PDB file of C-alpha atoms and ligand atoms in Angstrom:
ATOM      1  CA  MET A   1      16.446   7.067  -8.929  1.00  0.00           C
ATOM      2  CA  LEU A   2      16.618   8.030 -12.957  1.00  0.00           C
ATOM      3  CA  ALA A   3      18.605  11.293 -13.682  1.00  0.00           C
ATOM      4  CA  ALA A   4      20.994  13.267 -15.238  1.00  0.00           C
ATOM      5  CA  PRO A   5      24.652  13.572 -14.385  1.00  0.00           C
ATOM      6  CA  GLY A   6      24.740  16.503 -11.500  1.00  0.00           C
ATOM      7  CA  ALA A   7      20.851  16.129 -10.678  1.00  0.00           C
ATOM      8  CA  GLY A   8      21.242  14.956  -6.865  1.00  0.00           C
ATOM      9  CA  LYS A   9      21.279  10.764  -7.842  1.00  0.00           C
ATOM     10  CA  GLY A  10      24.246   9.558  -5.214  1.00  0.00           C
ATOM     11  CA  THR A  11      22.927  12.012  -2.172  1.00  0.00           C
ATOM     12  CA  GLN A  12      18.760  11.272  -2.668  1.00  0.00           C
ATOM     13  CA  ALA A  13      20.026   7.577  -3.585  1.00  0.00           C
ATOM     14  CA  ARG A  14      21.549   7.240   0.360  1.00  0.00           C
ATOM     15  CA  ARG A  15      19.311   9.489   2.046  1.00  0.00           C
ATOM     16  CA  LEU A  16      16.035   7.102   0.830  1.00  0.00           C
ATOM     17  CA  ALA A  17      18.215   3.761   1.268  1.00  0.00           C
ATOM     18  CA  GLN A  18      19.053   5.269   4.754  1.00  0.00           C
ATOM     19  CA  HIS A  19      15.433   6.141   5.948  1.00  0.00           C
ATOM     20  CA  HIS A  20      14.305   2.782   4.671  1.00  0.00           C
ATOM     21  CA  GLY A  21      17.237   0.983   6.210  1.00  0.00           C
ATOM     22  CA  LEU A  22      17.940  -0.366   2.889  1.00  0.00           C
ATOM     23  CA  GLU A  23      20.873  -0.400   1.008  1.00  0.00           C
ATOM     24  CA  HIS A  24      22.321   2.089  -1.117  1.00  0.00           C
ATOM     25  CA  VAL A  25      23.925   0.017  -5.097  1.00  0.00           C
ATOM     26  CA  ALA A  26      25.708   2.898  -6.553  1.00  0.00           C
ATOM     27  CA  SER A  27      27.267   2.226  -9.958  1.00  0.00           C
ATOM     28  CA  GLY A  28      29.441   4.479 -10.434  1.00  0.00           C
ATOM     29  CA  ASP A  29      30.528   4.540  -6.909  1.00  0.00           C
ATOM     30  CA  LEU A  30      31.153   0.800  -7.888  1.00  0.00           C
ATOM     31  CA  LEU A  31      33.443   1.252 -11.040  1.00  0.00           C
ATOM     32  CA  ARG A  32      35.183   3.872  -9.461  1.00  0.00           C
ATOM     33  CA  ALA A  33      36.156   2.015  -6.324  1.00  0.00           C
ATOM     34  CA  GLU A  34      36.988  -1.133  -9.438  1.00  0.00           C
ATOM     35  CA  ILE A  35      38.631   1.399 -10.947  1.00  0.00           C
ATOM     36  CA  VAL A  36      40.930   2.277  -7.511  1.00  0.00           C
ATOM     37  CA  ALA A  37      41.886  -1.816  -6.505  1.00  0.00           C
ATOM     38  CA  GLY A  38      43.110  -2.235 -10.385  1.00  0.00           C
ATOM     39  CA  THR A  39      40.658  -4.628 -10.706  1.00  0.00           C
ATOM     40  CA  ALA A  40      40.369  -6.807 -14.346  1.00  0.00           C
ATOM     41  CA  VAL A  41      36.799  -4.875 -14.345  1.00  0.00           C
ATOM     42  CA  GLY A  42      37.619  -1.649 -13.282  1.00  0.00           C
ATOM     43  CA  ARG A  43      40.918  -1.365 -15.962  1.00  0.00           C
ATOM     44  CA  ALA A  44      38.023  -2.067 -18.728  1.00  0.00           C
ATOM     45  CA  ALA A  45      36.111   0.556 -17.004  1.00  0.00           C
ATOM     46  CA  GLU A  46      38.769   2.637 -16.741  1.00  0.00           C
ATOM     47  CA  SER A  47      38.557   5.010 -19.922  1.00  0.00           C
ATOM     48  CA  TYR A  48      34.548   4.999 -20.148  1.00  0.00           C
ATOM     49  CA  VAL A  49      34.082   6.420 -16.760  1.00  0.00           C
ATOM     50  CA  ASN A  50      36.949   9.226 -17.752  1.00  0.00           C
ATOM     51  CA  ARG A  51      35.312   9.800 -21.697  1.00  0.00           C
ATOM     52  CA  GLY A  52      31.939   9.634 -19.612  1.00  0.00           C
ATOM     53  CA  ASP A  53      31.194   6.968 -21.504  1.00  0.00           C
ATOM     54  CA  LEU A  54      28.841   4.633 -20.893  1.00  0.00           C
ATOM     55  CA  VAL A  55      31.031   1.118 -19.668  1.00  0.00           C
ATOM     56  CA  PRO A  56      29.734  -1.443 -21.883  1.00  0.00           C
ATOM     57  CA  ASP A  57      26.520  -3.146 -20.766  1.00  0.00           C
ATOM     58  CA  ASP A  58      28.388  -6.599 -19.650  1.00  0.00           C
ATOM     59  CA  VAL A  59      31.069  -4.854 -17.881  1.00  0.00           C
ATOM     60  CA  ILE A  60      28.076  -3.607 -15.827  1.00  0.00           C
ATOM     61  CA  LEU A  61      25.839  -6.344 -15.271  1.00  0.00           C
ATOM     62  CA  GLU A  62      28.555  -7.692 -13.692  1.00  0.00           C
ATOM     63  CA  ILE A  63      29.909  -5.735 -11.055  1.00  0.00           C
ATOM     64  CA  LEU A  64      25.833  -5.431 -10.248  1.00  0.00           C
ATOM     65  CA  GLY A  65      24.050  -8.671 -11.223  1.00  0.00           C
ATOM     66  CA  PRO A  66      25.615 -10.235  -7.424  1.00  0.00           C
ATOM     67  CA  ARG A  67      24.876  -7.063  -5.598  1.00  0.00           C
ATOM     68  CA  LEU A  68      21.662  -7.033  -6.126  1.00  0.00           C
ATOM     69  CA  LYS A  69      20.788 -10.651  -5.521  1.00  0.00           C
ATOM     70  CA  SER A  70      22.448  -9.890  -2.104  1.00  0.00           C
ATOM     71  CA  ALA A  71      20.955  -6.653  -1.460  1.00  0.00           C
ATOM     72  CA  ALA A  72      17.584  -8.033  -2.456  1.00  0.00           C
ATOM     73  CA  GLU A  73      17.776 -10.462   0.424  1.00  0.00           C
ATOM     74  CA  HIS A  74      18.773  -8.240   2.873  1.00  0.00           C
ATOM     75  CA  GLY A  75      15.435  -6.618   3.010  1.00  0.00           C
ATOM     76  CA  GLY A  76      16.071  -4.569  -0.799  1.00  0.00           C
ATOM     77  CA  TYR A  77      18.483  -1.479  -2.700  1.00  0.00           C
ATOM     78  CA  VAL A  78      17.923   1.835  -3.643  1.00  0.00           C
ATOM     79  CA  LEU A  79      19.495   1.809  -6.786  1.00  0.00           C
ATOM     80  CA  ASP A  80      21.444   4.516  -8.429  1.00  0.00           C
ATOM     81  CA  GLY A  81      22.840   4.796 -12.292  1.00  0.00           C
ATOM     82  CA  PHE A  82      21.685   1.940 -13.002  1.00  0.00           C
ATOM     83  CA  PRO A  83      20.054   1.212 -15.741  1.00  0.00           C
ATOM     84  CA  ARG A  84      21.546   3.521 -17.901  1.00  0.00           C
ATOM     85  CA  ASN A  85      19.531   2.580 -21.537  1.00  0.00           C
ATOM     86  CA  ARG A  86      17.558   0.541 -22.859  1.00  0.00           C
ATOM     87  CA  ALA A  87      19.474  -3.226 -23.177  1.00  0.00           C
ATOM     88  CA  GLN A  88      20.429  -2.344 -19.361  1.00  0.00           C
ATOM     89  CA  ALA A  89      16.192  -2.511 -18.609  1.00  0.00           C
ATOM     90  CA  GLU A  90      16.254  -5.271 -20.380  1.00  0.00           C
ATOM     91  CA  ARG A  91      18.706  -7.059 -18.717  1.00  0.00           C
ATOM     92  CA  ALA A  92      18.064  -5.729 -15.161  1.00  0.00           C
ATOM     93  CA  TYR A  93      13.870  -7.378 -15.782  1.00  0.00           C
ATOM     94  CA  GLN A  94      14.961 -10.110 -17.015  1.00  0.00           C
ATOM     95  CA  MET A  95      18.026 -10.645 -13.763  1.00  0.00           C
ATOM     96  CA  ALA A  96      14.747  -9.640 -12.205  1.00  0.00           C
ATOM     97  CA  THR A  97      12.262 -12.381 -13.717  1.00  0.00           C
ATOM     98  CA  ASP A  98      15.116 -15.457 -13.269  1.00  0.00           C
ATOM     99  CA  VAL A  99      15.746 -14.490 -10.108  1.00  0.00           C
ATOM    100  CA  GLY A 100      13.409 -13.333  -8.762  1.00  0.00           C
ATOM    101  CA  GLY A 101      12.363 -10.671  -6.300  1.00  0.00           C
ATOM    102  CA  ILE A 102      15.199  -7.835  -7.117  1.00  0.00           C
ATOM    103  CA  GLU A 103      12.242  -6.167 -10.098  1.00  0.00           C
ATOM    104  CA  LEU A 104      12.233  -2.502  -9.539  1.00  0.00           C
ATOM    105  CA  GLN A 105       9.469  -1.434  -7.675  1.00  0.00           C
ATOM    106  CA  ALA A 106       9.480   2.627  -8.221  1.00  0.00           C
ATOM    107  CA  VAL A 107      11.230   4.460 -10.416  1.00  0.00           C
ATOM    108  CA  ILE A 108      11.994   8.518  -9.337  1.00  0.00           C
ATOM    109  CA  HIS A 109      13.674  10.810 -12.160  1.00  0.00           C
ATOM    110  CA  LEU A 110      14.698  13.702 -10.375  1.00  0.00           C
ATOM    111  CA  GLU A 111      14.405  16.693 -12.963  1.00  0.00           C
ATOM    112  CA  VAL A 112      16.744  19.797 -12.886  1.00  0.00           C
ATOM    113  CA  GLU A 113      17.825  22.251 -15.141  1.00  0.00           C
ATOM    114  CA  ARG A 114      20.597  21.652 -17.275  1.00  0.00           C
ATOM    115  CA  GLU A 115      22.235  25.422 -16.214  1.00  0.00           C
ATOM    116  CA  GLU A 116      21.732  24.380 -12.241  1.00  0.00           C
ATOM    117  CA  LEU A 117      23.090  20.175 -12.998  1.00  0.00           C
ATOM    118  CA  ARG A 118      26.462  22.555 -14.957  1.00  0.00           C
ATOM    119  CA  ARG A 119      26.734  24.613 -11.733  1.00  0.00           C
ATOM    120  CA  ARG A 120      26.239  22.124  -9.221  1.00  0.00           C
ATOM    121  CA  MET A 121      28.790  19.575 -11.823  1.00  0.00           C
ATOM    122  CA  LEU A 122      31.502  22.556 -11.799  1.00  0.00           C
ATOM    123  CA  ALA A 123      31.520  22.943  -7.998  1.00  0.00           C
ATOM    124  CA  ARG A 124      31.405  19.840  -7.146  1.00  0.00           C
ATOM    125  CA  ALA A 125      34.436  19.535  -9.479  1.00  0.00           C
ATOM    126  CA  ASP A 126      36.789  21.278  -7.006  1.00  0.00           C
ATOM    127  CA  ALA A 127      35.070  19.460  -3.576  1.00  0.00           C
ATOM    128  CA  GLU A 128      35.060  16.131  -4.540  1.00  0.00           C
ATOM    129  CA  SER A 129      37.644  16.206  -7.890  1.00  0.00           C
ATOM    130  CA  ARG A 130      35.935  13.170 -10.033  1.00  0.00           C
ATOM    131  CA  SER A 131      38.235  13.191 -13.418  1.00  0.00           C
ATOM    132  CA  ASP A 132      34.909  13.060 -15.204  1.00  0.00           C
ATOM    133  CA  ASP A 133      33.662  16.330 -12.672  1.00  0.00           C
ATOM    134  CA  THR A 134      35.494  18.764 -16.314  1.00  0.00           C
ATOM    135  CA  ARG A 135      33.513  21.245 -18.782  1.00  0.00           C
ATOM    136  CA  VAL A 136      33.643  18.842 -21.490  1.00  0.00           C
ATOM    137  CA  THR A 137      33.955  15.703 -20.203  1.00  0.00           C
ATOM    138  CA  ILE A 138      30.857  17.171 -17.726  1.00  0.00           C
ATOM    139  CA  GLU A 139      28.623  18.362 -21.454  1.00  0.00           C
ATOM    140  CA  HIS A 140      29.209  14.914 -22.830  1.00  0.00           C
ATOM    141  CA  ARG A 141      27.379  13.145 -20.521  1.00  0.00           C
ATOM    142  CA  PHE A 142      24.681  15.396 -21.274  1.00  0.00           C
ATOM    143  CA  GLU A 143      25.112  13.672 -24.708  1.00  0.00           C
ATOM    144  CA  VAL A 144      25.484  10.463 -23.623  1.00  0.00           C
ATOM    145  CA  PHE A 145      22.047  10.990 -20.749  1.00  0.00           C
ATOM    146  CA  ASP A 146      20.151  12.388 -23.519  1.00  0.00           C
ATOM    147  CA  ALA A 147      20.086   9.552 -26.115  1.00  0.00           C
ATOM    148  CA  GLU A 148      21.169   6.371 -23.821  1.00  0.00           C
ATOM    149  CA  THR A 149      19.412   6.847 -20.624  1.00  0.00           C
ATOM    150  CA  ALA A 150      16.492  10.188 -20.584  1.00  0.00           C
ATOM    151  CA  PRO A 151      14.573   7.365 -23.624  1.00  0.00           C
ATOM    152  CA  LEU A 152      13.934   5.395 -20.595  1.00  0.00           C
ATOM    153  CA  ILE A 153      11.745   8.115 -18.228  1.00  0.00           C
ATOM    154  CA  GLY A 154       9.272   7.252 -21.814  1.00  0.00           C
ATOM    155  CA  TYR A 155      10.119   3.546 -20.371  1.00  0.00           C
ATOM    156  CA  TYR A 156       9.520   3.205 -17.135  1.00  0.00           C
ATOM    157  CA  GLU A 157       6.490   5.937 -17.446  1.00  0.00           C
ATOM    158  CA  GLY A 158       4.618   3.244 -19.928  1.00  0.00           C
ATOM    159  CA  ARG A 159       5.690   1.177 -16.559  1.00  0.00           C
ATOM    160  CA  GLY A 160       3.074   3.104 -14.812  1.00  0.00           C
ATOM    161  CA  LEU A 161       6.749   2.906 -12.465  1.00  0.00           C
ATOM    162  CA  LEU A 162       8.162   6.612 -13.090  1.00  0.00           C
ATOM    163  CA  HIS A 163       7.036   9.696 -10.712  1.00  0.00           C
ATOM    164  CA  ALA A 164       8.859  12.656 -11.047  1.00  0.00           C
ATOM    165  CA  ILE A 165      10.403  14.794  -8.544  1.00  0.00           C
ATOM    166  CA  ASP A 166      11.805  18.675  -8.968  1.00  0.00           C
ATOM    167  CA  GLY A 167      15.367  17.896  -8.123  1.00  0.00           C
ATOM    168  CA  SER A 168      16.222  21.527  -7.998  1.00  0.00           C
ATOM    169  CA  GLN A 169      15.027  22.645  -4.655  1.00  0.00           C
ATOM    170  CA  ASP A 170      17.486  22.092  -1.433  1.00  0.00           C
ATOM    171  CA  VAL A 171      18.722  18.025  -0.727  1.00  0.00           C
ATOM    172  CA  ASP A 172      15.845  18.081   2.718  1.00  0.00           C
ATOM    173  CA  ALA A 173      12.647  19.475   0.172  1.00  0.00           C
ATOM    174  CA  VAL A 174      13.988  16.513  -2.532  1.00  0.00           C
ATOM    175  CA  ALA A 175      14.650  14.034   0.175  1.00  0.00           C
ATOM    176  CA  ASP A 176      10.572  14.986   1.515  1.00  0.00           C
ATOM    177  CA  VAL A 177       9.273  15.204  -1.554  1.00  0.00           C
ATOM    178  CA  ILE A 178      10.512  12.003  -3.035  1.00  0.00           C
ATOM    179  CA  VAL A 179      10.070   9.819   0.566  1.00  0.00           C
ATOM    180  CA  GLU A 180       6.110  11.067   0.735  1.00  0.00           C
ATOM    181  CA  ALA A 181       5.614  10.247  -3.089  1.00  0.00           C
ATOM    182  CA  LEU A 182       6.391   6.782  -2.772  1.00  0.00           C
ATOM    183  CA  SER A 183       4.564   6.360   0.383  1.00  0.00           C
ATOM    184  CA  GLY A 184       1.068   6.058  -1.972  1.00  0.00           C
ATOM    185  CA  ASP A 185       3.597   3.056  -3.687  1.00  0.00           C
ATOM    186  CA  GLY A 186       2.241   0.619  -1.206  1.00  0.00           C
ATOM    187  CA  ASP A 187       4.736  -1.641   1.524  1.00  0.00           C
ATOM    188  CA  GLU A 188       7.571  -2.032  -1.326  1.00  0.00           C
ATOM    189  CA  VAL A 189       9.307   0.697   0.217  1.00  0.00           C
ATOM    190  CA  GLU A 190       8.153   0.070   3.830  1.00  0.00           C
TER     191      GLU A 190
HETATM  192  P1  LIG B   1      26.849  11.037 -13.502  1.00  0.00           P
HETATM  193  O1  LIG B   1      25.642  10.083 -13.130  1.00  0.00           O
HETATM  194  O2  LIG B   1      27.354  11.933 -12.687  1.00  0.00           O
HETATM  195  O3  LIG B   1      28.182  10.770 -14.820  1.00  0.00           O
HETATM  196  P2  LIG B   1      28.080   8.145 -11.941  1.00  0.00           P
HETATM  197  O4  LIG B   1      28.296   8.242 -10.806  1.00  0.00           O
HETATM  198  O5  LIG B   1      26.048   7.464 -11.279  1.00  0.00           O
HETATM  199  O6  LIG B   1      27.041   9.778 -11.942  1.00  0.00           O
HETATM  200  O7  LIG B   1      28.587   7.688 -13.169  1.00  0.00           O
HETATM  201  C1  LIG B   1      29.655   7.563 -13.655  1.00  0.00           C
HETATM  202  C2  LIG B   1      30.317   7.063 -14.579  1.00  0.00           C
HETATM  203  O8  LIG B   1      30.199   5.370 -14.895  1.00  0.00           O
HETATM  204  C3  LIG B   1      29.224   7.052 -16.503  1.00  0.00           C
HETATM  205  O9  LIG B   1      30.060   8.144 -17.135  1.00  0.00           O
HETATM  206  C4  LIG B   1      29.979   6.256 -16.582  1.00  0.00           C
HETATM  207  O10 LIG B   1      31.071   5.715 -17.575  1.00  0.00           O
HETATM  208  C5  LIG B   1      30.076   5.071 -16.241  1.00  0.00           C
HETATM  209  N1  LIG B   1      28.073   4.416 -15.653  1.00  0.00           N
HETATM  210  C6  LIG B   1      28.168   4.406 -14.070  1.00  0.00           C
HETATM  211  N2  LIG B   1      26.982   3.705 -14.344  1.00  0.00           N
HETATM  212  C7  LIG B   1      26.805   2.733 -15.543  1.00  0.00           C
HETATM  213  C8  LIG B   1      25.791   2.128 -15.943  1.00  0.00           C
HETATM  214  N3  LIG B   1      24.737   1.896 -15.552  1.00  0.00           N
HETATM  215  N4  LIG B   1      26.132   1.163 -17.412  1.00  0.00           N
HETATM  216  C9  LIG B   1      27.124   2.292 -17.995  1.00  0.00           C
HETATM  217  N5  LIG B   1      28.573   2.587 -17.666  1.00  0.00           N
HETATM  218  C10 LIG B   1      27.906   3.174 -15.620  1.00  0.00           C
END
């Protein structure tokens, strides 16, 4: 699930995982849990997350690697928030080649206008009080997305994996469109 902050990655990834009986693996959720638990990884990640910068690739791979392998053994996963730059995408690809059975089979890009993203995140800030949902940090996360993550759209398009989905509709409508888009992909999402 590839999308700018606020586009609904978490909501839609959770729904899709439930629909297909897969695991939902969300890099941001895993990082926030490590931060709350005060682990070494959490302490290494905290300042990056609070600033809206990407956590170093080694840190994120250390958390995600074992989760992806175990999720793949249990039928598969919906991955939310990873990879987030080209280096992560290449390392994920390498890991999948080494391990087998954990490769990406489809990439969903949720498209939502920037103004709508701002509106959603500021609304969420009141409800969830995430440390990175402040006006300044939200703008920085957009910059990071544009510079680091948006180039992956073309990368996955080139590999024939990309599905562009209009994420501006309501939650149920977006979920339906995603399931429909993936139904043409064959047995990997059955
Ligand atoms: P959002 O998409 O709204 O920014 P996430 O929960 O996906 O929310 O990510 C929150 C923060 O966690 C990011 O701003 C970043 O600091 C960190 N993070 C999440 N995934 C990654 C990743 N794959 N690589 C590096 N940092 C990450």
